[in-house]
Amino acid sequence: MTEILTAAQMRAIEKAAIDSGEVTGLDLMERAGAGVVEAVMEEWPDLAQSSYKAVVLCGPGNNGGDGFVIARLLKQRGWEVEVFLYGDPEKLPPDAKVNYERWGQMGEVLPFTSYSERKTWACSLMVDALFGTGLTRAAPELGELFWNMEDMVDCFAIEPNHPLGRPAIVAVDIPSGLCADSGRDFEIEEHWWRASATAHLTVSFHRAKRGHYLFDGPQKCGKLAVVDIGLSKGRPAKLDAPVKAVGPIHKAWLDKGGDSHKYTFGHALILSGLSGKTGAARLAARAALRVGAGLVTLGTPHEAVTEVAAQITAIMLTEIDTPEILSRVLTDKRFNALCIGPGFGVERAVEFLPHALAAKRATVIDADALTALSESETGFANLHENCVLTPHAGEFKRLFPDLAAKLAEPPIQGPAYSKVDATVEAAKRAGCTVLFKGPDTVIASPNGRCSINAAVYERAAPWLATAGSGDVLAGLITGLLARGFPPHQACESAAWLHVEAARSFGPGLIAEDLPDELPKVFRALKI
């Protein structure tokens, strides 16, 4: 899995590399600038075929220094380049100052005010090298500019014979005004707007940052390219454990050996709702079976038995009308994973949840059971390390109102409280794994381990915004728990498969399609 860094972690890695003598700050700046130019030409090959015009906006820090390198490299390609500096050139950091002077031998550096007051201009490429990951607060005088940047560029005149049809906006590291740790706009006090630019392409260095994947980050970044700038050595000895990006699952995890049998792969029990409310549990059960659980049983109240029995075949069924019956059923130790919540009803979940937790099985607590948990007098006391909570934003707010309130506060100064921070804190508080759903799904465990499964950029799967898809995810997790996956790994694998199945099927997806798309995903993995 690939690391996803905070801005502070990235600075620590750069400093360690420089302190080790592996590289100089100027080397890193040169590589970063070259990486941006290469990424631009790769994204828009037509721009590599001729010389066009670029506008480069440079800020007062090292991000601005990257901008001066980009300007120089484009000029060397024969481009016409205009450079504007926000800030005092005498106050630039040493490496940025060197590149400011190098550019000064090739072209003019104009004050930023002359850009921001301009009524019209023409260019093929605009480079946002104003602030990047070093920004810790909004710049009030730039807020309105950032708010309107994309519209302003698109409405301005472009060069004759321009190959793209509109100017391309490229952000260096992260769109200026966006918090690199949370993906949220820095908000300007006493102003209604939030101050961040929007890019068509964002080029970051070494590793992606959290803000590229969280909250509005993907929408602001456009596309994301991560450039290697040679930081393979000199890693700090004491670096906080980075968040991981969930990657393709290892085929060996899902392989079934030839000498195994159904009980080798576990027996999952999915608790069903009352009559007319059984669809969610049936979706979860089918997903658990498709992901490889050896057996799956639906625990169904008497009134819904006929309804459920008419619509299942490989899935088994047992009557469970009361919490006491559930406890009796779970005396069969072959039931090694349990899911409670989908379509279950909050009042019933309040009664059943203590009995489900008392059995100490690997347990997925989803949907109505999460609401029941939030209303429980005992709170998280009965949870155990093999539980998984799967809240969406509304459920997270009910379970962890104080964390949700912190998450809702707009960043004004300093790194913002992020979805990663909230999920890690929630997992420690609950004492079990928490999967906080969304396009930027965050998975955290009580030991601080955390990963992001982001359905954004090339992995975008908007078709998952359909009724029942969360029930399928709960079933996938339950099936993998039945197969013996540890909770965190079960969540990562289930979340990745959930997105891959949606991407494989494409538009028109409904929740019923997800489990039956899994065989195609498995074939692609050569399982």
Short mmCIF file of C-alpha atoms in Angstrom, two decimals, residues 211-478:
data_model
loop_
_atom_site.label_atom_id
_atom_site.label_comp_id
_atom_site.label_asym_id
_atom_site.label_seq_id
_atom_site.Cartn_x
_atom_site.Cartn_y
_atom_site.Cartn_z
CA GLY A 211 -5.91 16.55 1.41
CA HIS A 212 -5.67 15.13 -2.10
CA TYR A 213 -8.15 12.40 -1.12
CA LEU A 214 -10.30 13.81 1.67
CA PHE A 215 -13.40 16.02 1.62
CA ASP A 216 -13.34 18.45 -1.36
CA GLY A 217 -9.70 17.75 -2.22
CA PRO A 218 -10.39 15.56 -5.28
CA GLN A 219 -12.81 18.10 -6.75
CA LYS A 220 -10.32 20.93 -6.22
CA CYS A 221 -7.33 18.95 -7.52
CA GLY A 222 -8.92 17.83 -10.80
CA LYS A 223 -6.52 15.02 -11.66
CA LEU A 224 -3.63 13.99 -9.44
CA ALA A 225 -0.09 13.13 -10.52
CA VAL A 226 2.58 12.19 -7.97
CA VAL A 227 6.17 12.77 -9.08
CA ASP A 228 9.24 10.98 -7.73
CA ILE A 229 11.85 13.54 -6.68
CA GLY A 230 14.41 11.08 -5.32
CA LEU A 231 13.63 10.91 -1.60
CA SER A 232 14.29 7.21 -1.21
CA LYS A 233 16.84 7.68 1.60
CA GLY A 234 17.18 9.83 4.68
CA ARG A 235 13.79 8.92 6.15
CA PRO A 236 13.34 10.29 9.70
CA ALA A 237 13.81 7.67 12.40
CA LYS A 238 10.74 8.92 14.27
CA LEU A 239 8.04 9.58 11.70
CA ASP A 240 4.43 9.26 12.79
CA ALA A 241 2.89 6.23 11.11
CA PRO A 242 1.60 7.45 7.75
CA VAL A 243 -1.90 6.67 6.59
CA LYS A 244 -1.99 4.05 3.83
CA ALA A 245 -3.94 4.17 0.58
CA VAL A 246 -5.88 0.93 0.14
CA GLY A 247 -4.52 -0.84 -2.91
CA PRO A 248 -5.44 -3.98 -4.85
CA ILE A 249 -5.92 -6.97 -2.60
CA HIS A 250 -3.44 -9.82 -2.80
CA LYS A 251 -4.87 -12.74 -4.75
CA ALA A 252 -3.57 -15.21 -2.17
CA TRP A 253 -5.91 -13.70 0.42
CA LEU A 254 -8.97 -14.92 -1.46
CA ASP A 255 -7.66 -18.15 -2.96
CA LYS A 256 -9.32 -21.35 -1.76
CA GLY A 257 -7.04 -24.36 -1.44
CA GLY A 258 -8.01 -27.62 -3.08
CA ASP A 259 -8.11 -29.59 0.19
CA SER A 260 -10.53 -27.25 2.00
CA HIS A 261 -14.26 -27.52 2.66
CA LYS A 262 -17.07 -25.08 3.34
CA TYR A 263 -16.47 -24.82 7.09
CA THR A 264 -12.85 -23.92 6.38
CA PHE A 265 -14.14 -20.56 5.20
CA GLY A 266 -16.48 -19.80 8.05
CA HIS A 267 -20.19 -19.50 8.68
CA ALA A 268 -21.67 -15.99 8.67
CA LEU A 269 -24.97 -15.12 10.34
CA ILE A 270 -26.80 -12.08 8.96
CA LEU A 271 -29.76 -10.87 11.04
CA SER A 272 -32.81 -9.88 9.00
CA GLY A 273 -35.47 -7.23 9.52
CA LEU A 274 -39.21 -7.76 9.76
CA SER A 275 -41.50 -8.48 6.84
CA GLY A 276 -41.08 -5.87 4.11
CA LYS A 277 -37.66 -4.93 5.50
CA THR A 278 -35.65 -8.02 4.58
CA GLY A 279 -34.01 -6.78 1.39
CA ALA A 280 -31.05 -5.13 3.11
CA ALA A 281 -30.10 -8.31 4.97
CA ARG A 282 -30.52 -10.41 1.82
CA LEU A 283 -28.14 -8.07 -0.02
CA ALA A 284 -25.61 -8.40 2.78
CA ALA A 285 -25.99 -12.19 2.85
CA ARG A 286 -25.46 -12.55 -0.90
CA ALA A 287 -22.38 -10.35 -0.69
CA ALA A 288 -20.98 -12.45 2.18
CA LEU A 289 -21.48 -15.63 0.17
CA ARG A 290 -20.00 -14.16 -3.03
CA VAL A 291 -16.88 -12.96 -1.24
CA GLY A 292 -16.17 -16.49 -0.16
CA ALA A 293 -17.74 -17.26 3.20
CA GLY A 294 -18.26 -21.03 3.31
CA LEU A 295 -21.83 -20.77 4.55
CA VAL A 296 -24.21 -17.87 5.12
CA THR A 297 -27.41 -18.03 7.16
CA LEU A 298 -30.11 -15.39 7.43
CA GLY A 299 -31.54 -15.11 10.95
CA THR A 300 -35.13 -14.19 10.16
CA PRO A 301 -38.16 -13.41 12.34
CA HIS A 302 -41.09 -15.81 11.94
CA GLU A 303 -43.29 -13.27 10.16
CA ALA A 304 -40.69 -12.84 7.38
CA VAL A 305 -39.67 -16.47 6.84
CA THR A 306 -41.89 -17.04 3.79
CA GLU A 307 -40.83 -13.72 2.25
CA VAL A 308 -37.14 -14.54 2.66
CA ALA A 309 -37.38 -18.22 1.75
CA ALA A 310 -39.00 -17.34 -1.57
CA GLN A 311 -35.94 -15.32 -2.62
CA ILE A 312 -32.89 -17.31 -1.50
CA THR A 313 -31.32 -20.59 -2.59
CA ALA A 314 -27.68 -21.07 -1.54
CA ILE A 315 -28.21 -18.87 1.52
CA MET A 316 -29.67 -20.76 4.46
CA LEU A 317 -32.37 -19.58 6.84
CA THR A 318 -33.13 -19.96 10.52
CA GLU A 319 -35.88 -18.40 12.61
CA ILE A 320 -34.72 -15.89 15.18
CA ASP A 321 -37.58 -14.02 16.84
CA THR A 322 -36.08 -12.96 20.14
CA PRO A 323 -32.71 -12.01 21.58
CA GLU A 324 -32.76 -15.19 23.64
CA ILE A 325 -33.13 -17.31 20.50
CA LEU A 326 -30.19 -15.45 18.99
CA SER A 327 -28.07 -16.35 22.03
CA ARG A 328 -29.10 -20.01 21.64
CA VAL A 329 -28.24 -20.03 17.93
CA LEU A 330 -24.84 -18.58 18.69
CA THR A 331 -23.97 -21.46 21.00
CA ASP A 332 -23.06 -23.15 17.71
CA LYS A 333 -19.42 -22.12 17.52
CA ARG A 334 -19.36 -22.68 13.76
CA PHE A 335 -21.06 -19.28 13.44
CA ASN A 336 -17.89 -17.20 13.52
CA ALA A 337 -19.10 -13.89 12.06
CA LEU A 338 -22.25 -11.88 12.59
CA CYS A 339 -23.86 -8.84 10.97
CA ILE A 340 -26.59 -6.84 12.66
CA GLY A 341 -28.31 -3.69 11.45
CA PRO A 342 -29.29 -3.68 7.77
CA GLY A 343 -33.07 -3.14 7.67
CA PHE A 344 -33.26 -4.46 11.22
CA GLY A 345 -35.17 -1.65 12.90
CA VAL A 346 -33.75 0.51 15.66
CA GLU A 347 -36.07 -0.72 18.44
CA ARG A 348 -35.26 -4.37 17.68
CA ALA A 349 -31.56 -3.54 17.46
CA VAL A 350 -31.65 -2.03 20.94
CA GLU A 351 -32.91 -5.40 22.26
CA PHE A 352 -30.73 -7.70 20.15
CA LEU A 353 -27.40 -5.86 20.18
CA PRO A 354 -26.32 -6.77 23.76
CA HIS A 355 -26.91 -10.46 23.02
CA ALA A 356 -25.03 -10.24 19.73
CA LEU A 357 -22.06 -8.60 21.44
CA ALA A 358 -22.09 -11.02 24.36
CA ALA A 359 -21.37 -13.88 21.95
CA LYS A 360 -17.94 -12.28 21.23
CA ARG A 361 -18.06 -13.17 17.52
CA ALA A 362 -16.51 -11.01 14.84
CA THR A 363 -19.42 -8.60 14.48
CA VAL A 364 -20.32 -5.97 11.90
CA ILE A 365 -22.54 -3.27 13.41
CA ASP A 366 -24.25 -1.39 10.61
CA ALA A 367 -27.24 0.83 9.85
CA ASP A 368 -30.00 0.58 12.50
CA ALA A 369 -27.66 -1.17 14.93
CA LEU A 370 -25.37 1.87 14.85
CA THR A 371 -28.27 4.10 15.82
CA ALA A 372 -29.18 1.64 18.57
CA LEU A 373 -25.58 1.74 19.78
CA SER A 374 -25.67 5.54 19.92
CA GLU A 375 -28.79 5.31 22.13
CA SER A 376 -27.41 2.57 24.37
CA GLU A 377 -27.02 3.37 28.06
CA THR A 378 -23.81 1.34 28.18
CA GLY A 379 -22.30 3.13 25.20
CA PHE A 380 -19.25 1.35 23.83
CA ALA A 381 -18.64 -0.73 26.95
CA ASN A 382 -19.81 -4.01 25.38
CA LEU A 383 -17.85 -3.62 22.15
CA HIS A 384 -14.79 -5.77 21.65
CA GLU A 385 -11.76 -5.76 19.35
CA ASN A 386 -13.44 -8.00 16.75
CA CYS A 387 -16.27 -5.54 16.17
CA VAL A 388 -16.51 -3.30 13.13
CA LEU A 389 -18.58 -0.10 13.07
CA THR A 390 -19.56 1.11 9.58
CA PRO A 391 -21.10 4.59 9.94
CA HIS A 392 -21.90 7.07 7.22
CA ALA A 393 -21.63 10.76 8.14
CA GLY A 394 -25.05 10.95 9.84
CA GLU A 395 -24.45 7.81 11.88
CA PHE A 396 -20.96 8.98 12.80
CA LYS A 397 -22.48 12.20 14.14
CA ARG A 398 -24.89 10.23 16.32
CA LEU A 399 -22.13 7.97 17.65
CA PHE A 400 -19.43 10.61 18.10
CA PRO A 401 -21.16 14.02 18.24
CA ASP A 402 -18.12 15.85 19.61
CA LEU A 403 -15.81 14.48 16.91
CA ALA A 404 -18.35 15.28 14.20
CA ALA A 405 -18.61 18.84 15.53
CA LYS A 406 -14.82 19.26 15.34
CA LEU A 407 -14.88 17.83 11.84
CA ALA A 408 -17.52 20.36 10.76
CA GLU A 409 -15.49 23.36 11.90
CA PRO A 410 -13.91 25.16 8.91
CA PRO A 411 -10.14 25.56 9.11
CA ILE A 412 -9.07 29.12 9.69
CA GLN A 413 -5.50 28.71 10.92
CA GLY A 414 -3.26 25.65 11.24
CA PRO A 415 -3.84 22.15 9.86
CA ALA A 416 -7.53 21.30 9.98
CA TYR A 417 -9.06 18.45 11.94
CA SER A 418 -9.61 15.82 9.26
CA LYS A 419 -11.71 12.75 8.63
CA VAL A 420 -8.58 10.71 9.37
CA ASP A 421 -8.19 12.38 12.77
CA ALA A 422 -11.86 11.82 13.59
CA THR A 423 -11.86 8.16 12.56
CA VAL A 424 -8.65 7.34 14.42
CA GLU A 425 -10.02 8.96 17.55
CA ALA A 426 -13.36 7.17 17.13
CA ALA A 427 -11.65 3.77 16.83
CA LYS A 428 -9.63 4.34 19.98
CA ARG A 429 -12.74 5.43 21.85
CA ALA A 430 -14.86 2.50 20.65
CA GLY A 431 -12.06 -0.02 21.10
CA CYS A 432 -12.71 -1.55 17.68
CA THR A 433 -12.30 -0.94 13.96
CA VAL A 434 -14.28 1.93 12.47
CA LEU A 435 -15.01 2.25 8.74
CA PHE A 436 -16.24 5.82 8.14
CA LYS A 437 -18.02 5.59 4.79
CA GLY A 438 -17.98 8.00 1.86
CA PRO A 439 -16.12 8.54 -1.41
CA ASP A 440 -13.18 9.10 0.95
CA THR A 441 -13.77 6.04 3.14
CA VAL A 442 -11.43 6.03 6.15
CA ILE A 443 -10.67 2.85 8.11
CA ALA A 444 -9.05 3.01 11.54
CA SER A 445 -8.25 0.56 14.33
CA PRO A 446 -7.68 1.17 18.05
CA ASN A 447 -3.90 0.78 17.67
CA GLY A 448 -3.81 3.85 15.41
CA ARG A 449 -3.52 1.98 12.12
CA CYS A 450 -5.39 3.93 9.46
CA SER A 451 -6.04 3.70 5.72
CA ILE A 452 -8.04 5.53 3.08
CA ASN A 453 -10.05 3.82 0.35
CA ALA A 454 -10.83 6.74 -1.93
CA ALA A 455 -13.24 6.26 -4.83
CA VAL A 456 -11.91 9.35 -6.58
CA TYR A 457 -9.81 10.29 -9.61
CA GLU A 458 -9.34 7.20 -11.79
CA ARG A 459 -11.16 5.05 -9.17
CA ALA A 460 -14.28 7.22 -9.03
CA ALA A 461 -17.44 5.12 -8.70
CA PRO A 462 -20.40 7.53 -8.43
CA TRP A 463 -22.79 4.64 -9.15
CA LEU A 464 -22.28 3.49 -5.55
CA ALA A 465 -24.60 6.32 -4.50
CA THR A 466 -27.59 3.99 -4.68
CA ALA A 467 -29.87 2.38 -2.11
CA GLY A 468 -28.46 -0.82 -0.64
CA SER A 469 -24.82 -0.40 -1.59
CA GLY A 470 -23.89 0.06 2.07
CA ASP A 471 -25.68 -3.17 2.94
CA VAL A 472 -23.54 -4.97 0.36
CA LEU A 473 -20.40 -3.48 1.92
CA ALA A 474 -21.49 -4.72 5.36
CA GLY A 475 -21.97 -8.18 3.87
CA LEU A 476 -18.56 -8.16 2.22
CA ILE A 477 -16.91 -7.31 5.52
CA THR A 478 -18.90 -10.02 7.32
#
